[in-house]
Every structure is written in C-alpha cells, then in structure tokens.
Amino acid sequence: MWVRIYSMVRKEFQQLSRDIPIIMILVWAFSGAIYVAGHAVNISVKDLPIAFYDLDRSAASRDLLTKIQSPYFKWIGAVHSDAELDQVLTSGRASAVIVIPGGFETNTQSRQGQVQVIIDGGQSRSALLAVSYFASILQKHNIEMLTNQAGGGLSLLKIPQIDPRVRVAYNQSLNHAWFGGLLELFNVMTMVAMLLTAAALVREKSQGTLDQLLVSPLTARELFIAKIIPTVLTVLALSLVGLFVMVQGVFNTPIRGSLILFYSVATLYVFSISSLGILVAVVTRNIAQATLLIFMILMPMLFLSGAMTPPESMSTWMKILSLISPMRYFIDFGYEVLLKGNGIAEVWHDILGILILGSILFAAAVRRFNQYLN
C-alpha cells in the first residue's frame, strides 16, 4: 500500500513542479503577502491630517494647539470660515478639525472652556482612536491648567487623580507587524491547504485522468491520502520559510514557544483543511469554481476566527457560529504558542477544537469522496 501511495505522492509533486501559476501563488503567499500584511496594515492612528479653526486667537488657544503633535497627528494648516471647514473635511484633506470658539481663554479661567472636535467618521476605526487620543490630550491639558491657576500652591501630586501604569506583555512596543505577520501566515496556510488539494483533484477531473486512477491498483482510501500528503508537506515546508524568513527575519518577531508543539498541531490542522479542499473539489468542475468556493468559505472563517474582532465583542449568534471555524482555534493556538510561549496546559482546548472539527471534516470528506467515486 505504501509503495503505491509513495508513487502517487511523487506524481503529485512532479505535477506541482510543472504548474507555474500555482508556484507563483505559493511564492507570493508565503513571502509578499506576509510582508504586505505586516507593513501595510496598521490599526493605530499615525499622522492623522488635522486642521484648526481658532476663533479666539489667544495665548490659551495657542497653548492647547501645541499639545496636539506628531506622531499621532499632522497639521495641514488653519481654516478661516465654516465653508472652508466643511470643504477640507469633504475633500479628505483633513480627517479632523479642532474648533476653538471665541472667548475660550476667558471661559477657561472660569473653568467653562469648551473645544469642539469635528471628525470624519467615514473611517470609523481611525475616528474612534482619534477621539480617545484627543480626550487624553485634553485631560492632561486640564490638569496642567488647574495647577497653573493654583499659582503653584497646588501640585499635581495633591490633585485627586488616578495614575495608570500600563505594562504591555509579549509585544511591549505594540508593533503591529508582529501581529499582522503571524496572522497572515496562518491565513495563507489555511488558503493554500484548501487550494492545493482542491486544485490537484479538480485537475484530475478536468483532464479525465481520475477515471484512469480508479482502474489502477490504488484504492479510494489510498488515493485520498495521496492527494492530501503533498499538500501537508508543502504547506508545512513553506510555513517554515514564512515563519523564519519573513515573520522572524523581516519583522524581528520573537518566537518564544515550542516549534515541535506548533508544527505537530499545524500538521493536524493542515490535514483537516486539506480534507475541506477535497470536499470543495468534489462539488466543483474546474479550478475557477474551486477558487471562488474557497474564498466563499475562507472569508467567513477569517471573520469568525476572532482575529479581526474579539469573540467577546461579537453578537451572541456570531459567537456560536465562530465555534465551527477551525481558524478560531488555530489562530488562538498559534499566538499562544509562538508569541506567548505557552504549553499544552494553556492551549489544550484549542487543540481539542482543532481535533474535533478536523475529525468531522475528515469523515465528511472521506464519505463524500467515496460517494463521488462510486
């Protein structure tokens, strides 16, 4: 049996080596895609273009404006009318405008000063972060003014306040490339596992060679295994390149956990996703259909994985649906092991989730594959 499987696996690798489009996809997925995800995507606000509309033109208003600086904000200048204010926001030249009303300095001395911040909410995530930044800056400015008005008789230490001392663990510099690079690595491992397996079987169907394989000494089980093994080996080998060359080499992401544990579970995960690729291949007729169906499956899996939005922030039904996404368990497992250095005691529930869903996918793929062959 193993001799027949070995011969079939060797044939799969030979076909893969001649498939230039697939090779180009593999090279890009485990290099360029990871690089772009690490450098092009950033969830923090940086150099947000802002303008100001100063109707007071006082020392107090100028002092406040000097507190709003880079790297979070980038000044584009002043506006001088309501029409100009509307124009810079509408055109996209500015994402926020700070409006300081007349009498600001006088009102501030009586502790009734007000400032208006108008933000473009079209990009809701950036707007939400910008609001929090502005609130933090204004709070610190208020404390400074309160101290100055006390004439030096009241120090900051005597003002009732909370002193937050935040300690960031595992990613002290809050480098998004560490998160984005690992996330993209997990994404491409999932996508390639489905794509390679589906492409291998669909190619046999479209070229009419599947019928020839069925009359060969190969059994259905051996053919099934022979289609999945090359995918598992290819994905795991390329993931090593993505992990050590791109994630660790380019982004300097520390790898703290056990690679043996990670790749042991990754083998199980890729095998499970490859089974899903078999299901895709059975119900499609050509590579184009298989690719479209893969993306229809991959996008919901990604959105339900908790990578974009924590499961705690999802609605009740979305939380329940996320439990059937294998990516939810694998992404959580990957971060826990690679970035945090956790062991089996902390990630056993993720391994269990992958094992249960993988068993279901494998059983469904075997059953559907046998039905198709019969």
Coordinates of C-alpha atoms in Angstrom, one line a residue:
M1 CA 0.0 0.0 0.0
W2 CA 2.7 2.5 1.0
V3 CA 4.6 1.8 -2.2
R4 CA 1.5 2.8 -4.2
I5 CA 0.9 5.9 -2.1
Y6 CA 4.6 6.9 -2.4
S7 CA 4.4 6.6 -6.2
M8 CA 1.2 8.7 -6.3
V9 CA 2.7 11.3 -3.9
R10 CA 5.8 11.6 -6.2
K11 CA 3.5 12.1 -9.2
E12 CA 1.7 14.9 -7.3
F13 CA 4.9 16.7 -6.6
Q14 CA 6.0 16.4 -10.2
Q15 CA 2.7 17.9 -11.4
L16 CA 3.0 20.7 -8.9
S17 CA 6.5 21.5 -10.0
R18 CA 5.2 22.0 -13.6
D19 CA 2.3 24.2 -12.5
I20 CA 3.8 27.6 -12.8
P21 CA 0.7 29.6 -11.7
I22 CA 0.4 27.6 -8.5
I23 CA 4.1 28.0 -7.8
M24 CA 3.8 31.8 -8.2
I25 CA 0.8 31.8 -5.8
L26 CA 2.8 29.8 -3.3
V27 CA 5.9 32.1 -3.5
W28 CA 3.8 35.2 -3.1
A29 CA 1.6 33.8 -0.3
F30 CA 4.5 32.9 2.0
S31 CA 6.6 36.0 1.2
G32 CA 5.0 39.0 -0.4
A33 CA 1.6 38.6 1.2
I34 CA 3.1 38.3 4.7
Y35 CA 5.4 41.3 4.1
V36 CA 2.4 43.4 2.9
A37 CA 0.3 42.4 5.9
G38 CA 3.0 43.3 8.3
H39 CA 3.8 46.7 6.9
A40 CA 0.8 48.0 5.0
V41 CA -1.9 47.3 7.7
N42 CA -1.8 49.3 10.9
I43 CA -4.6 49.5 13.4
S44 CA -3.2 52.6 15.2
V45 CA -3.6 56.2 14.3
K46 CA -0.5 57.9 12.9
D47 CA -0.1 61.2 11.1
L48 CA -3.8 61.8 11.0
P49 CA -4.3 65.1 9.0
I50 CA -6.0 67.7 11.1
A51 CA -6.7 71.4 10.8
F52 CA -7.7 74.1 13.3
Y53 CA -10.3 76.9 13.3
D54 CA -9.2 79.3 16.0
L55 CA -11.8 82.0 16.7
D56 CA -10.2 83.1 19.9
R57 CA -6.6 83.7 18.8
S58 CA -5.4 83.9 22.3
A59 CA -2.4 82.5 24.2
A60 CA -4.6 79.8 25.8
S61 CA -5.8 78.5 22.4
R62 CA -2.2 78.5 21.0
D63 CA -1.1 76.6 24.1
L64 CA -3.7 74.0 23.6
L65 CA -2.9 73.5 19.9
T66 CA 0.8 73.0 20.7
K67 CA -0.2 69.9 22.7
I68 CA -1.5 68.2 19.6
Q69 CA 1.6 66.9 17.9
S70 CA 3.0 64.0 15.8
P71 CA 3.3 61.1 15.5
Y72 CA -0.4 60.8 16.0
F73 CA -1.5 64.0 14.2
K74 CA -0.2 66.0 11.3
W75 CA -1.2 69.7 10.9
I76 CA -2.3 70.8 7.5
G77 CA -3.0 74.4 8.5
A78 CA -5.8 76.7 9.6
V79 CA -9.3 77.2 8.2
H80 CA -10.9 80.6 8.4
S81 CA -14.6 80.0 7.8
D82 CA -17.3 77.4 8.2
A83 CA -17.4 76.9 4.5
E84 CA -13.6 76.2 4.4
L85 CA -14.0 73.8 7.4
D86 CA -16.7 71.9 5.5
Q87 CA -14.6 71.8 2.4
V88 CA -11.4 70.4 4.0
L89 CA -13.4 67.6 5.6
T90 CA -15.5 66.8 2.5
S91 CA -12.4 66.7 0.2
G92 CA -10.5 64.5 2.6
R93 CA -7.6 67.0 3.1
A94 CA -8.3 66.8 6.8
S95 CA -9.7 64.0 8.9
A96 CA -10.4 66.2 11.9
V97 CA -10.8 69.9 12.6
I98 CA -10.4 71.5 16.1
V99 CA -12.7 74.4 16.6
I100 CA -11.7 76.8 19.4
P101 CA -14.6 79.3 20.0
G102 CA -14.3 83.0 20.8
G103 CA -13.8 83.8 24.4
F104 CA -12.0 80.5 25.0
E105 CA -9.3 82.0 27.2
T106 CA -11.8 83.9 29.4
N107 CA -14.1 80.9 29.8
T108 CA -11.1 78.7 30.6
Q109 CA -10.2 80.9 33.5
S110 CA -13.7 80.4 34.9
R111 CA -13.4 76.7 34.2
Q112 CA -16.1 76.7 31.5
G113 CA -13.9 76.5 28.4
Q114 CA -15.2 74.4 25.5
V115 CA -13.5 73.0 22.4
Q116 CA -15.2 71.3 19.5
V117 CA -13.5 68.5 17.6
I118 CA -15.2 67.6 14.3
I119 CA -14.0 64.2 12.9
D120 CA -14.7 62.4 9.7
G121 CA -16.4 59.2 10.8
G122 CA -16.2 57.6 7.4
Q123 CA -13.3 55.5 8.7
S124 CA -14.8 54.6 12.0
R125 CA -11.8 52.8 13.5
S126 CA -9.5 55.7 12.9
A127 CA -12.1 58.1 14.1
L128 CA -12.7 56.2 17.3
L129 CA -9.0 56.0 18.1
A130 CA -8.6 59.7 17.3
V131 CA -11.4 60.6 19.7
S132 CA -9.6 58.7 22.5
Y133 CA -6.3 60.5 21.7
F134 CA -8.0 63.9 21.8
A135 CA -9.7 63.1 25.1
S136 CA -6.4 62.0 26.7
I137 CA -4.6 65.2 25.4
L138 CA -7.4 67.4 26.8
Q139 CA -7.4 65.7 30.1
K140 CA -3.7 66.3 30.6
H141 CA -4.1 69.9 29.5
N142 CA -6.9 70.4 32.0
I143 CA -4.6 69.2 34.8
E144 CA -1.8 71.5 33.8
M145 CA -4.2 74.5 33.7
L146 CA -5.6 73.6 37.1
T147 CA -2.1 73.5 38.5
N148 CA -1.1 76.9 36.9
Q149 CA -4.3 78.6 38.1
A150 CA -3.5 77.5 41.7
G151 CA -0.4 79.7 41.5
G152 CA 2.0 77.0 42.4
G153 CA 0.2 76.3 45.7
L154 CA -1.3 73.1 44.4
S155 CA 0.9 70.5 42.9
L156 CA -0.1 67.6 40.7
L157 CA 0.5 65.2 43.5
K158 CA -2.2 66.9 45.6
I159 CA -4.9 66.8 42.8
P160 CA -7.1 63.7 43.2
Q161 CA -6.3 61.6 40.2
I162 CA -5.7 58.0 39.0
D163 CA -2.2 57.2 37.9
P164 CA -2.4 54.5 35.3
R165 CA 0.7 52.4 34.9
V166 CA 0.2 50.1 31.9
R167 CA 2.5 47.2 31.4
V168 CA 2.3 45.6 27.9
A169 CA 3.3 41.9 27.8
Y170 CA 4.6 39.9 24.9
N171 CA 4.6 42.9 22.5
Q172 CA 6.0 45.7 24.6
S173 CA 6.4 48.1 21.7
L174 CA 2.9 47.3 20.3
N175 CA 4.4 46.5 17.0
H176 CA 1.5 45.7 14.7
A177 CA 3.8 43.8 12.3
W178 CA 4.3 41.1 14.9
F179 CA 0.5 40.5 14.9
G180 CA -0.1 41.1 11.2
G181 CA 2.7 38.9 10.0
L182 CA 1.7 35.9 12.1
L183 CA -2.0 36.4 11.2
E184 CA -1.2 36.4 7.5
L185 CA 1.0 33.3 7.9
F186 CA -2.0 31.5 9.5
N187 CA -4.3 32.8 6.7
V188 CA -2.1 31.6 3.9
M189 CA -1.5 28.2 5.5
T190 CA -5.3 27.8 5.5
M191 CA -5.9 29.1 2.0
V192 CA -3.0 27.2 0.4
A193 CA -4.0 23.9 2.1
M194 CA -7.5 24.2 0.6
L195 CA -6.3 25.4 -2.8
L196 CA -3.6 22.8 -3.4
T197 CA -5.8 19.9 -2.5
A198 CA -8.8 21.1 -4.5
A199 CA -6.6 22.0 -7.5
A200 CA -4.9 18.6 -7.5
L201 CA -8.3 16.7 -7.6
V202 CA -10.0 19.1 -9.9
R203 CA -7.1 18.8 -12.4
E204 CA -7.6 15.1 -12.4
K205 CA -11.3 15.5 -13.1
S206 CA -10.9 18.2 -15.8
Q207 CA -8.2 16.2 -17.7
G208 CA -10.1 12.9 -17.4
T209 CA -7.2 11.2 -15.6
L210 CA -9.3 10.4 -12.5
D211 CA -11.0 7.6 -14.2
Q212 CA -7.6 6.1 -15.1
L213 CA -6.6 6.3 -11.5
L214 CA -9.8 4.5 -10.4
V215 CA -8.9 1.4 -12.6
S216 CA -5.4 1.4 -11.2
P217 CA -4.4 -0.8 -8.1
L218 CA -5.0 2.3 -6.0
T219 CA -7.9 2.1 -3.6
A220 CA -10.1 5.1 -2.8
R221 CA -8.5 5.5 0.6
E222 CA -5.0 5.4 -0.9
L223 CA -6.0 8.0 -3.5
F224 CA -7.5 10.2 -0.8
I225 CA -4.3 10.0 1.3
A226 CA -2.1 10.5 -1.7
K227 CA -3.9 13.8 -2.5
I228 CA -3.5 15.2 1.0
I229 CA 0.0 14.2 1.9
P230 CA 1.7 16.5 -0.7
T231 CA -0.4 19.5 0.5
V232 CA 0.6 18.9 4.1
L233 CA 4.3 18.6 3.3
T234 CA 4.3 21.6 1.0
V235 CA 2.4 23.9 3.4
L236 CA 4.5 22.9 6.4
A237 CA 7.7 23.4 4.5
L238 CA 6.7 26.8 3.1
S239 CA 5.4 27.9 6.5
L240 CA 8.9 27.4 7.9
V241 CA 10.1 29.9 5.3
G242 CA 7.3 32.3 6.1
L243 CA 7.9 32.0 9.8
F244 CA 11.7 32.3 10.0
V245 CA 12.5 34.4 6.9
M246 CA 9.5 36.8 7.0
V247 CA 7.9 36.8 10.4
Q248 CA 11.1 36.5 12.4
G249 CA 13.7 37.6 9.9
V250 CA 12.0 40.7 8.5
F251 CA 9.7 41.8 11.4
N252 CA 12.0 40.6 14.2
T253 CA 9.1 38.8 15.8
P254 CA 10.3 36.7 18.8
I255 CA 9.4 33.0 18.6
R256 CA 9.1 32.1 22.3
G257 CA 7.2 28.7 22.2
S258 CA 7.9 25.2 21.2
L259 CA 8.1 24.7 17.5
I260 CA 7.6 20.9 17.9
L261 CA 4.3 21.6 19.6
F262 CA 3.3 24.2 17.0
Y263 CA 4.1 22.0 14.0
S264 CA 2.6 18.9 15.5
V265 CA -0.8 20.7 15.8
A266 CA -0.2 22.5 12.5
T267 CA 0.1 19.1 10.8
L268 CA -3.3 18.1 12.2
Y269 CA -4.8 21.5 11.2
V270 CA -3.4 21.4 7.6
F271 CA -4.6 17.8 7.2
S272 CA -8.1 18.9 8.3
I273 CA -8.2 21.9 6.0
S274 CA -7.0 19.7 3.1
S275 CA -10.0 17.5 3.8
L276 CA -12.1 20.5 3.3
G277 CA -10.3 21.1 0.0
I278 CA -11.3 17.6 -1.1
L279 CA -15.0 18.5 -0.4
V280 CA -14.6 21.6 -2.5
A281 CA -13.0 19.6 -5.4
V282 CA -15.8 17.1 -5.3
V283 CA -18.6 19.7 -5.8
T284 CA -16.8 21.8 -8.4
R285 CA -15.9 21.2 -12.0
N286 CA -12.8 23.4 -12.7
I287 CA -10.2 25.5 -10.9
A288 CA -12.1 28.7 -11.3
Q289 CA -15.2 27.3 -9.5
A290 CA -13.0 25.8 -6.8
T291 CA -11.1 29.1 -6.2
L292 CA -14.4 31.0 -5.8
L293 CA -15.8 28.5 -3.4
I294 CA -12.6 28.5 -1.4
F295 CA -12.9 32.3 -0.9
M296 CA -16.5 32.0 0.0
I297 CA -15.5 29.6 2.7
L298 CA -12.3 31.3 3.8
M299 CA -13.7 34.8 4.3
P300 CA -16.4 33.8 6.9
M301 CA -13.9 31.6 8.6
L302 CA -11.5 34.5 8.9
F303 CA -14.1 37.0 10.2
L304 CA -15.3 34.4 12.7
S305 CA -11.8 33.5 13.9
G306 CA -11.5 36.4 16.3
A307 CA -8.6 37.9 14.5
M308 CA -10.5 40.9 13.3
T309 CA -12.9 41.2 16.2
P310 CA -12.5 39.5 19.6
P311 CA -15.3 36.9 20.1
E312 CA -16.3 38.7 23.2
S313 CA -17.3 41.7 21.0
M314 CA -19.4 39.6 18.6
S315 CA -23.2 39.2 18.9
T316 CA -24.5 36.0 20.5
W317 CA -25.2 34.2 17.2
M318 CA -21.8 35.2 15.8
K319 CA -20.1 33.8 18.9
I320 CA -21.9 30.5 18.4
L321 CA -21.0 30.4 14.7
S322 CA -17.4 31.1 15.5
L323 CA -17.2 27.8 17.3
I324 CA -17.4 26.0 14.0
S325 CA -14.5 27.9 12.5
P326 CA -11.3 25.9 12.6
M327 CA -9.3 29.1 12.2
R328 CA -10.6 30.4 15.5
Y329 CA -8.8 27.6 17.3
F330 CA -5.7 27.6 15.2
I331 CA -5.1 31.4 15.3
D332 CA -5.5 31.4 19.1
F333 CA -3.3 28.4 19.4
G334 CA -0.6 30.0 17.1
Y335 CA -0.4 33.2 19.1
E336 CA -0.4 31.4 22.4
V337 CA 2.4 29.1 21.5
L338 CA 4.6 31.3 19.2
L339 CA 4.2 34.7 20.7
K340 CA 3.5 33.9 24.4
G341 CA 5.4 30.7 24.7
N342 CA 2.5 28.8 26.3
G343 CA 2.5 25.0 26.5
I344 CA -0.2 22.3 26.3
A345 CA -1.6 23.2 29.6
E346 CA -2.8 26.6 28.3
V347 CA -3.7 25.6 24.7
W348 CA -5.3 22.1 25.2
H349 CA -8.8 23.5 24.5
D350 CA -7.7 24.9 21.1
I351 CA -6.1 21.6 20.2
L352 CA -9.3 19.8 21.2
G353 CA -11.3 22.2 19.0
I354 CA -9.0 21.5 16.0
L355 CA -9.2 17.8 16.7
I356 CA -13.0 17.7 16.8
L357 CA -13.6 19.9 13.8
G358 CA -10.7 18.1 11.9
S359 CA -12.3 14.7 12.6
I360 CA -15.6 16.0 11.3
L361 CA -14.1 17.4 8.1
F362 CA -12.0 14.3 7.5
A363 CA -15.0 12.0 7.9
A364 CA -17.2 14.2 5.7
A365 CA -14.5 14.3 3.0
V366 CA -13.9 10.6 3.0
R367 CA -17.7 9.9 2.8
R368 CA -18.3 12.4 0.1
F369 CA -15.2 11.3 -1.8
N370 CA -16.3 7.6 -1.7
Q371 CA -19.8 8.6 -2.9
Y372 CA -18.3 10.5 -5.8
L373 CA -16.1 7.6 -6.8
N374 CA -18.9 5.1 -6.6

